[in-house]
């Protein structure tokens, strides 16, 4: 069997490269169809999110010496073929894509899938969105008919493992970044439905962008971006399908806003208490949630004391983040143990499946020989009754099962304890019995 995952992820590839390698849903369907056209024997799933782009592939080679397929029978060569595919599909230099991509094969590839699904490989460990993204990527591949028994088994077990991490640990309960705490811990307590609220972003830096990622996951749609440099505002607005608010129209945007994320590099407050007081009446005193992520602050502290204004600064959120991080760290070993346990069970099951194929082939061969001998025997002994024939057939079946018992036990033991030994036994059985 060949297991491969190739791709790029946060921490290993720059955002610019991840963007170039990303797939829309339509592109994913087309790419899966092309993979199937090129390599019909290959199973494939493409996972494309803001933090990772990965191709998971698997293929069963029953006997590599007889392999006549089009995909390389070596996992290492197969990984390079998938890197070539990524570069060709996105019209990028192969060397650039190769440098940005990681390759994992065999057990490491399966472990990576389980860790990704369980959110142990996420930028923010324990974030809940990735499990749904993995599930959606798998379902799209199912719809495109690009998965078979190997990836079906792997993704279904990875999904159940993610659920066990959720139910057996508290890893997903803790938000540890300032934007995630602000959105998940505070904004959702103030506004029941974030998707209906107008969001204004003041500034266009990394912190503002990360906060928008969490807001988008909560369904926020109406986004305006204001920045002194209109080009940066336009770039951020385009990424989140928002609109640009000219800097000189900031007051009008504040009036319309329900939720403000502010993270500029200004040295003085952008919005003073006096400036906001002039806008209160125009807002009809509607609730306003302000996440001031700037240092120095963009909103004067006194604004937070005004009616219906919920103003949170970095310092307000940092304590919650630190408490959550400590609690998550305590739960992380439990989550790792769940993944390790489920992965070990899955790998053993896969090895049993592999040995089962050989045992079945041996059983089929011996059954054919048994049937030939029974037919010869019954042809000569015409005086046998139906009962006699049944007893003789039953005795032959018992003998066959006894002969198969020891090979089955040996392969089962090696599957759990010594994979290399299992491979040796499988090869020996193929050669000895001409399977």
Short mmCIF file of C-alpha atoms in Angstrom, two decimals, residues 2-422:
data_model
loop_
_atom_site.label_atom_id
_atom_site.label_comp_id
_atom_site.label_asym_id
_atom_site.label_seq_id
_atom_site.Cartn_x
_atom_site.Cartn_y
_atom_site.Cartn_z
CA UNK A 2 1.09 3.56 -0.68
CA UNK A 3 0.03 6.47 1.55
CA UNK A 4 1.12 10.02 0.68
CA UNK A 5 0.33 13.56 1.73
CA UNK A 6 1.95 16.47 -0.09
CA UNK A 7 1.29 20.15 0.48
CA UNK A 8 2.09 23.35 2.28
CA UNK A 9 0.90 24.65 5.62
CA UNK A 10 1.17 27.56 8.03
CA UNK A 11 4.59 27.72 9.59
CA UNK A 12 6.20 26.01 6.62
CA UNK A 13 5.14 28.15 3.66
CA UNK A 14 4.50 31.86 3.30
CA UNK A 15 0.93 33.08 2.95
CA UNK A 16 1.68 34.28 -0.59
CA UNK A 17 2.62 30.75 -1.67
CA UNK A 18 -0.36 29.18 0.11
CA UNK A 19 -2.61 31.59 -1.77
CA UNK A 20 -1.03 30.61 -5.11
CA UNK A 21 -1.50 26.91 -4.39
CA UNK A 22 -5.04 27.18 -3.02
CA UNK A 23 -8.07 25.58 -4.69
CA UNK A 24 -11.62 26.89 -4.86
CA UNK A 25 -14.35 24.26 -4.62
CA UNK A 26 -14.78 24.25 -8.40
CA UNK A 27 -11.02 24.01 -8.94
CA UNK A 28 -10.85 21.15 -6.44
CA UNK A 29 -13.44 19.18 -8.40
CA UNK A 30 -11.58 19.80 -11.65
CA UNK A 31 -8.22 18.88 -10.10
CA UNK A 32 -9.59 15.65 -8.64
CA UNK A 33 -11.00 14.74 -12.06
CA UNK A 34 -7.60 15.38 -13.65
CA UNK A 35 -5.83 13.26 -11.01
CA UNK A 36 -8.24 10.43 -11.73
CA UNK A 37 -7.73 10.81 -15.48
CA UNK A 38 -3.95 10.63 -15.11
CA UNK A 39 -3.81 7.92 -12.46
CA UNK A 40 -7.05 5.88 -12.36
CA UNK A 41 -5.61 3.61 -9.67
CA UNK A 42 -4.93 6.52 -7.27
CA UNK A 43 -7.32 7.63 -4.52
CA UNK A 44 -7.12 11.36 -3.75
CA UNK A 45 -8.57 14.08 -1.48
CA UNK A 46 -7.62 17.77 -1.70
CA UNK A 47 -7.83 19.88 1.47
CA UNK A 48 -7.55 23.63 0.84
CA UNK A 49 -8.02 26.16 3.65
CA UNK A 50 -6.52 29.53 4.52
CA UNK A 51 -3.78 27.75 6.52
CA UNK A 52 -3.01 24.70 4.36
CA UNK A 53 -3.21 23.13 0.91
CA UNK A 54 -2.72 19.35 0.96
CA UNK A 55 -3.23 16.42 -1.39
CA UNK A 56 -3.88 13.11 0.36
CA UNK A 57 -3.33 10.08 -1.85
CA UNK A 58 -3.43 6.31 -1.38
CA UNK A 59 -3.08 3.28 -3.58
CA UNK A 60 -3.15 -0.44 -2.97
CA UNK A 61 -0.46 -2.45 -4.71
CA UNK A 62 -1.18 -6.11 -4.04
CA UNK A 63 2.10 -7.32 -5.54
CA UNK A 64 4.53 -4.60 -6.56
CA UNK A 65 6.55 -6.83 -8.88
CA UNK A 66 3.47 -7.21 -11.07
CA UNK A 67 2.58 -3.50 -10.91
CA UNK A 68 1.61 -2.12 -14.31
CA UNK A 69 -0.22 1.04 -13.31
CA UNK A 70 0.65 4.57 -14.40
CA UNK A 71 1.33 6.02 -10.93
CA UNK A 72 4.80 5.29 -9.46
CA UNK A 73 4.87 2.23 -7.21
CA UNK A 74 7.33 4.04 -4.90
CA UNK A 75 5.81 6.42 -2.33
CA UNK A 76 8.76 8.82 -2.66
CA UNK A 77 8.40 8.97 -6.44
CA UNK A 78 4.64 9.34 -6.05
CA UNK A 79 5.10 12.31 -3.75
CA UNK A 80 7.27 14.04 -6.34
CA UNK A 81 4.65 13.32 -9.01
CA UNK A 82 2.06 15.12 -6.87
CA UNK A 83 4.42 18.08 -6.38
CA UNK A 84 4.76 18.19 -10.18
CA UNK A 85 0.99 18.14 -10.46
CA UNK A 86 0.59 21.08 -8.06
CA UNK A 87 3.14 23.17 -9.95
CA UNK A 88 1.64 22.33 -13.34
CA UNK A 89 -1.96 22.90 -12.23
CA UNK A 90 -1.23 26.36 -10.82
CA UNK A 91 1.29 27.33 -13.56
CA UNK A 92 4.08 27.83 -11.03
CA UNK A 93 7.79 27.08 -11.13
CA UNK A 94 8.38 23.53 -9.97
CA UNK A 95 11.34 24.57 -7.82
CA UNK A 96 9.23 27.16 -5.94
CA UNK A 97 6.45 24.67 -5.25
CA UNK A 98 8.92 21.96 -4.24
CA UNK A 99 10.60 24.27 -1.72
CA UNK A 100 7.26 25.21 -0.15
CA UNK A 101 5.84 21.68 0.07
CA UNK A 102 6.31 18.99 2.67
CA UNK A 103 6.07 15.28 1.86
CA UNK A 104 4.88 12.59 4.25
CA UNK A 105 4.54 8.91 3.42
CA UNK A 106 3.28 5.72 4.98
CA UNK A 107 2.57 5.88 8.71
CA UNK A 108 3.65 9.55 8.82
CA UNK A 109 1.03 10.46 6.21
CA UNK A 110 -1.75 8.74 8.14
CA UNK A 111 -0.59 10.35 11.40
CA UNK A 112 -0.63 13.77 9.73
CA UNK A 113 -4.25 13.30 8.63
CA UNK A 114 -5.35 12.27 12.12
CA UNK A 115 -3.54 15.23 13.72
CA UNK A 116 -4.98 17.69 11.20
CA UNK A 117 -8.54 16.43 11.71
CA UNK A 118 -8.13 16.59 15.49
CA UNK A 119 -6.80 20.18 15.26
CA UNK A 120 -3.40 19.27 16.71
CA UNK A 121 -1.65 20.67 13.63
CA UNK A 122 -3.59 23.94 13.48
CA UNK A 123 -2.17 27.44 13.81
CA UNK A 124 -4.33 27.69 16.93
CA UNK A 125 -4.33 24.18 18.43
CA UNK A 126 -7.84 23.08 19.28
CA UNK A 127 -9.69 25.38 16.87
CA UNK A 128 -12.93 23.70 15.90
CA UNK A 129 -13.27 24.66 12.22
CA UNK A 130 -10.68 22.28 10.77
CA UNK A 131 -12.68 19.11 11.51
CA UNK A 132 -15.53 20.44 9.37
CA UNK A 133 -13.12 21.49 6.64
CA UNK A 134 -11.58 18.00 6.54
CA UNK A 135 -15.05 16.47 6.43
CA UNK A 136 -16.09 18.77 3.58
CA UNK A 137 -12.93 17.98 1.59
CA UNK A 138 -13.56 14.26 1.98
CA UNK A 139 -17.22 14.59 0.97
CA UNK A 140 -16.31 16.58 -2.13
CA UNK A 141 -13.83 13.85 -3.10
CA UNK A 142 -16.56 11.24 -2.55
CA UNK A 143 -18.87 13.23 -4.82
CA UNK A 144 -16.10 13.35 -7.43
CA UNK A 145 -15.58 9.58 -7.12
CA UNK A 146 -11.88 10.04 -6.36
CA UNK A 147 -11.72 7.99 -3.15
CA UNK A 148 -11.70 4.25 -2.63
CA UNK A 149 -11.53 1.88 0.34
CA UNK A 150 -8.22 3.18 1.70
CA UNK A 151 -9.09 6.88 1.95
CA UNK A 152 -12.67 6.06 2.91
CA UNK A 153 -11.32 4.16 5.89
CA UNK A 154 -8.67 6.76 6.74
CA UNK A 155 -10.92 9.83 6.61
CA UNK A 156 -13.79 8.18 8.42
CA UNK A 157 -11.45 7.03 11.21
CA UNK A 158 -9.78 10.47 11.33
CA UNK A 159 -13.23 12.06 11.68
CA UNK A 160 -14.24 9.74 14.51
CA UNK A 161 -10.89 10.43 16.19
CA UNK A 162 -11.55 14.18 16.05
CA UNK A 163 -14.91 13.59 17.74
CA UNK A 164 -13.25 11.55 20.48
CA UNK A 165 -10.74 14.35 21.10
CA UNK A 166 -13.70 16.71 21.48
CA UNK A 167 -15.63 14.45 23.84
CA UNK A 168 -12.73 13.01 25.86
CA UNK A 169 -10.81 16.27 26.34
CA UNK A 170 -11.61 19.96 26.73
CA UNK A 171 -9.11 21.04 24.10
CA UNK A 172 -11.70 22.76 21.89
CA UNK A 173 -13.17 24.79 24.73
CA UNK A 174 -10.18 27.08 25.11
CA UNK A 175 -9.53 30.06 22.85
CA UNK A 176 -5.95 31.22 23.11
CA UNK A 177 -5.49 34.08 20.65
CA UNK A 178 -6.68 37.60 21.31
CA UNK A 179 -8.90 37.71 18.17
CA UNK A 180 -10.44 34.30 18.92
CA UNK A 181 -11.19 35.28 22.52
CA UNK A 182 -12.64 38.60 21.37
CA UNK A 183 -14.92 37.02 18.79
CA UNK A 184 -15.81 33.72 20.46
CA UNK A 185 -15.73 34.83 24.06
CA UNK A 186 -17.10 38.36 23.93
CA UNK A 187 -18.70 39.43 20.63
CA UNK A 188 -20.97 36.37 20.50
CA UNK A 189 -22.19 37.13 24.01
CA UNK A 190 -23.25 40.62 22.96
CA UNK A 191 -24.68 39.82 19.52
CA UNK A 192 -26.77 36.70 19.05
CA UNK A 193 -26.36 36.73 15.26
CA UNK A 194 -23.07 38.14 13.98
CA UNK A 195 -24.02 37.42 10.36
CA UNK A 196 -26.52 40.28 10.46
CA UNK A 197 -24.13 42.89 11.83
CA UNK A 198 -22.09 45.54 10.03
CA UNK A 199 -18.37 45.19 10.71
CA UNK A 200 -15.89 48.04 10.33
CA UNK A 201 -12.16 47.32 10.28
CA UNK A 202 -9.87 50.28 10.96
CA UNK A 203 -6.36 49.39 9.84
CA UNK A 204 -5.22 46.58 7.55
CA UNK A 205 -2.47 44.71 9.42
CA UNK A 206 -2.05 41.09 10.44
CA UNK A 207 -4.06 41.37 13.65
CA UNK A 208 -7.04 42.87 11.82
CA UNK A 209 -6.84 40.11 9.22
CA UNK A 210 -6.71 37.33 11.81
CA UNK A 211 -9.74 38.77 13.58
CA UNK A 212 -11.62 38.88 10.28
CA UNK A 213 -10.85 35.20 9.78
CA UNK A 214 -12.68 34.37 13.01
CA UNK A 215 -15.51 36.75 12.22
CA UNK A 216 -15.98 35.22 8.78
CA UNK A 217 -16.15 31.76 10.33
CA UNK A 218 -18.95 33.10 12.54
CA UNK A 219 -20.85 34.21 9.45
CA UNK A 220 -20.03 37.94 9.28
CA UNK A 221 -20.78 39.19 5.75
CA UNK A 222 -21.02 42.99 5.79
CA UNK A 223 -17.42 44.19 6.09
CA UNK A 224 -15.92 47.63 5.48
CA UNK A 225 -12.21 48.40 5.69
CA UNK A 226 -10.80 51.86 6.41
CA UNK A 227 -7.10 52.65 6.22
CA UNK A 228 -5.04 55.74 5.51
CA UNK A 229 -3.39 53.81 2.67
CA UNK A 230 -6.29 52.94 0.40
CA UNK A 231 -4.33 50.26 -1.44
CA UNK A 232 -3.90 48.19 1.73
CA UNK A 233 -7.56 48.69 2.61
CA UNK A 234 -8.55 47.51 -0.86
CA UNK A 235 -6.38 44.38 -0.61
CA UNK A 236 -7.88 43.35 2.73
CA UNK A 237 -11.41 44.18 1.62
CA UNK A 238 -11.02 42.08 -1.53
CA UNK A 239 -9.78 39.08 0.46
CA UNK A 240 -12.90 39.10 2.64
CA UNK A 241 -15.34 40.27 -0.05
CA UNK A 242 -15.83 43.58 1.73
CA UNK A 243 -15.87 47.22 0.68
CA UNK A 244 -13.38 50.04 1.09
CA UNK A 245 -14.32 52.95 3.33
CA UNK A 246 -12.43 56.16 2.45
CA UNK A 247 -10.56 57.49 5.48
CA UNK A 248 -12.40 60.80 5.30
CA UNK A 249 -15.72 58.95 5.66
CA UNK A 250 -14.74 57.15 8.86
CA UNK A 251 -17.38 58.92 11.00
CA UNK A 252 -20.19 57.77 8.73
CA UNK A 253 -18.81 54.22 8.85
CA UNK A 254 -18.75 54.29 12.67
CA UNK A 255 -22.40 55.35 12.64
CA UNK A 256 -23.32 52.34 10.48
CA UNK A 257 -21.15 49.83 12.37
CA UNK A 258 -22.29 47.31 14.96
CA UNK A 259 -18.81 45.87 15.48
CA UNK A 260 -15.47 47.63 15.07
CA UNK A 261 -12.03 46.04 14.88
CA UNK A 262 -9.31 48.66 15.16
CA UNK A 263 -5.60 47.94 14.76
CA UNK A 264 -3.77 50.90 13.28
CA UNK A 265 -0.22 52.04 13.90
CA UNK A 266 -1.31 55.52 14.98
CA UNK A 267 0.56 57.14 17.86
CA UNK A 268 -2.54 59.05 19.03
CA UNK A 269 -6.16 57.87 19.48
CA UNK A 270 -8.03 57.69 16.19
CA UNK A 271 -11.41 58.03 17.94
CA UNK A 272 -11.57 60.28 20.99
CA UNK A 273 -14.43 60.41 23.46
CA UNK A 274 -15.40 63.82 22.11
CA UNK A 275 -15.48 62.54 18.53
CA UNK A 276 -17.60 59.54 19.43
CA UNK A 277 -20.05 61.60 21.53
CA UNK A 278 -20.92 63.54 18.38
CA UNK A 279 -21.90 60.30 16.68
CA UNK A 280 -23.98 58.71 19.46
CA UNK A 281 -27.23 60.36 18.46
CA UNK A 282 -26.83 59.42 14.81
CA UNK A 283 -26.35 55.82 15.91
CA UNK A 284 -29.59 55.94 17.92
CA UNK A 285 -27.54 54.59 20.81
CA UNK A 286 -27.39 51.10 19.28
CA UNK A 287 -24.99 48.65 20.97
CA UNK A 288 -21.43 48.91 19.66
CA UNK A 289 -18.73 46.30 20.18
CA UNK A 290 -15.20 47.69 19.79
CA UNK A 291 -12.14 45.47 19.70
CA UNK A 292 -9.20 47.83 20.04
CA UNK A 293 -6.11 45.78 19.20
CA UNK A 294 -3.79 48.75 18.71
CA UNK A 295 -0.89 49.66 20.96
CA UNK A 296 -1.13 52.59 21.64
CA UNK A 297 -4.92 52.37 21.71
CA UNK A 298 -7.04 53.68 18.82
CA UNK A 299 -10.09 54.39 21.02
CA UNK A 300 -9.87 56.51 24.15
CA UNK A 301 -10.57 54.45 27.24
CA UNK A 302 -13.41 56.77 28.32
CA UNK A 303 -15.49 55.63 25.36
CA UNK A 304 -15.92 52.30 27.12
CA UNK A 305 -17.87 53.97 29.92
CA UNK A 306 -20.53 55.32 27.55
CA UNK A 307 -23.93 53.57 27.41
CA UNK A 308 -24.19 50.58 25.02
CA UNK A 309 -20.47 50.63 24.17
CA UNK A 310 -18.49 47.45 24.80
CA UNK A 311 -14.83 48.34 24.43
CA UNK A 312 -12.11 45.72 24.85
CA UNK A 313 -8.38 46.31 24.58
CA UNK A 314 -5.44 43.93 24.25
CA UNK A 315 -4.88 44.05 28.00
CA UNK A 316 -8.51 43.14 28.69
CA UNK A 317 -8.19 39.99 26.58
CA UNK A 318 -4.64 38.90 27.35
CA UNK A 319 -5.44 37.51 30.81
CA UNK A 320 -8.20 35.31 29.38
CA UNK A 321 -5.84 34.13 26.65
CA UNK A 322 -3.15 33.18 29.15
CA UNK A 323 -5.62 31.31 31.36
CA UNK A 324 -6.99 29.44 28.35
CA UNK A 325 -3.51 28.62 27.07
CA UNK A 326 -2.55 27.08 30.41
CA UNK A 327 -5.73 25.01 30.52
CA UNK A 328 -5.26 23.87 26.92
CA UNK A 329 -1.65 22.86 27.61
CA UNK A 330 -2.91 20.61 30.39
CA UNK A 331 -5.37 18.92 28.01
CA UNK A 332 -3.02 18.61 25.05
CA UNK A 333 -1.33 15.36 26.23
CA UNK A 334 -4.77 13.77 26.58
CA UNK A 335 -5.64 14.75 23.01
CA UNK A 336 -2.29 13.45 21.75
CA UNK A 337 -2.94 10.15 23.53
CA UNK A 338 -6.37 9.81 21.88
CA UNK A 339 -4.85 10.36 18.43
CA UNK A 340 -2.01 7.93 19.08
CA UNK A 341 -4.41 5.26 20.32
CA UNK A 342 -6.81 5.61 17.38
CA UNK A 343 -4.00 5.76 14.84
CA UNK A 344 -2.41 2.60 16.20
CA UNK A 345 -5.74 0.78 15.95
CA UNK A 346 -6.28 2.01 12.42
CA UNK A 347 -2.80 1.02 11.25
CA UNK A 348 -3.25 -2.47 12.71
CA UNK A 349 -6.63 -2.78 10.98
CA UNK A 350 -5.05 -1.77 7.68
CA UNK A 351 -2.29 -4.35 8.09
CA UNK A 352 -4.87 -7.01 8.91
CA UNK A 353 -6.70 -6.02 5.73
CA UNK A 354 -3.49 -6.42 3.77
CA UNK A 355 -2.75 -9.85 5.23
CA UNK A 356 -6.39 -10.81 4.80
CA UNK A 357 -6.02 -10.38 1.05
CA UNK A 358 -3.18 -12.91 0.98
CA UNK A 359 -5.01 -15.37 3.23
CA UNK A 360 -8.11 -15.09 1.06
CA UNK A 361 -6.05 -15.72 -2.07
CA UNK A 362 -4.51 -18.78 -0.41
CA UNK A 363 -7.93 -20.00 0.74
CA UNK A 364 -9.35 -19.57 -2.77
CA UNK A 365 -6.47 -21.54 -4.30
CA UNK A 366 -6.76 -24.38 -1.79
CA UNK A 367 -10.54 -24.42 -2.19
CA UNK A 368 -10.15 -24.91 -5.92
CA UNK A 369 -7.74 -27.80 -5.32
CA UNK A 370 -10.11 -29.25 -2.68
CA UNK A 371 -13.05 -29.13 -5.05
CA UNK A 372 -11.06 -30.87 -7.79
CA UNK A 373 -10.08 -33.67 -5.42
CA UNK A 374 -13.61 -34.03 -4.06
CA UNK A 375 -15.01 -34.25 -7.55
CA UNK A 376 -12.44 -36.93 -8.45
CA UNK A 377 -13.20 -38.86 -5.26
CA UNK A 378 -16.98 -38.70 -5.65
CA UNK A 379 -16.71 -39.70 -9.29
CA UNK A 380 -14.88 -42.91 -8.30
CA UNK A 381 -16.98 -43.72 -5.22
CA UNK A 382 -20.44 -43.77 -6.78
CA UNK A 383 -21.98 -45.72 -3.90
CA UNK A 384 -21.62 -42.82 -1.44
CA UNK A 385 -24.86 -41.41 -0.01
CA UNK A 386 -25.55 -37.68 0.19
CA UNK A 387 -24.80 -37.89 3.91
CA UNK A 388 -21.44 -39.52 3.21
CA UNK A 389 -20.57 -36.84 0.67
CA UNK A 390 -21.50 -34.14 3.17
CA UNK A 391 -19.32 -35.65 5.90
CA UNK A 392 -16.34 -35.94 3.57
CA UNK A 393 -16.77 -32.35 2.36
CA UNK A 394 -17.05 -31.17 5.97
CA UNK A 395 -13.81 -33.03 6.86
CA UNK A 396 -11.98 -31.41 3.95
CA UNK A 397 -13.22 -27.96 5.03
CA UNK A 398 -12.07 -28.55 8.61
CA UNK A 399 -8.65 -29.63 7.37
CA UNK A 400 -8.40 -26.53 5.18
CA UNK A 401 -9.28 -24.24 8.10
CA UNK A 402 -6.73 -25.93 10.34
CA UNK A 403 -4.03 -25.51 7.70
CA UNK A 404 -4.89 -21.80 7.39
CA UNK A 405 -5.06 -21.15 11.12
CA UNK A 406 -1.33 -20.91 11.82
CA UNK A 407 -0.55 -18.57 8.86
CA UNK A 408 -3.45 -16.34 9.91
CA UNK A 409 -2.23 -16.18 13.51
CA UNK A 410 1.34 -15.44 12.43
CA UNK A 411 0.28 -12.63 10.11
CA UNK A 412 -2.04 -11.17 12.75
CA UNK A 413 0.73 -11.12 15.35
CA UNK A 414 3.23 -9.54 12.95
CA UNK A 415 0.68 -6.92 11.84
CA UNK A 416 0.45 -5.54 15.35
CA UNK A 417 4.06 -5.89 16.46
CA UNK A 418 6.39 -6.12 13.47
CA UNK A 419 5.25 -4.54 10.18
CA UNK A 420 8.55 -5.39 8.48
CA UNK A 421 8.16 -9.00 9.57
CA UNK A 422 4.61 -9.02 8.20
#
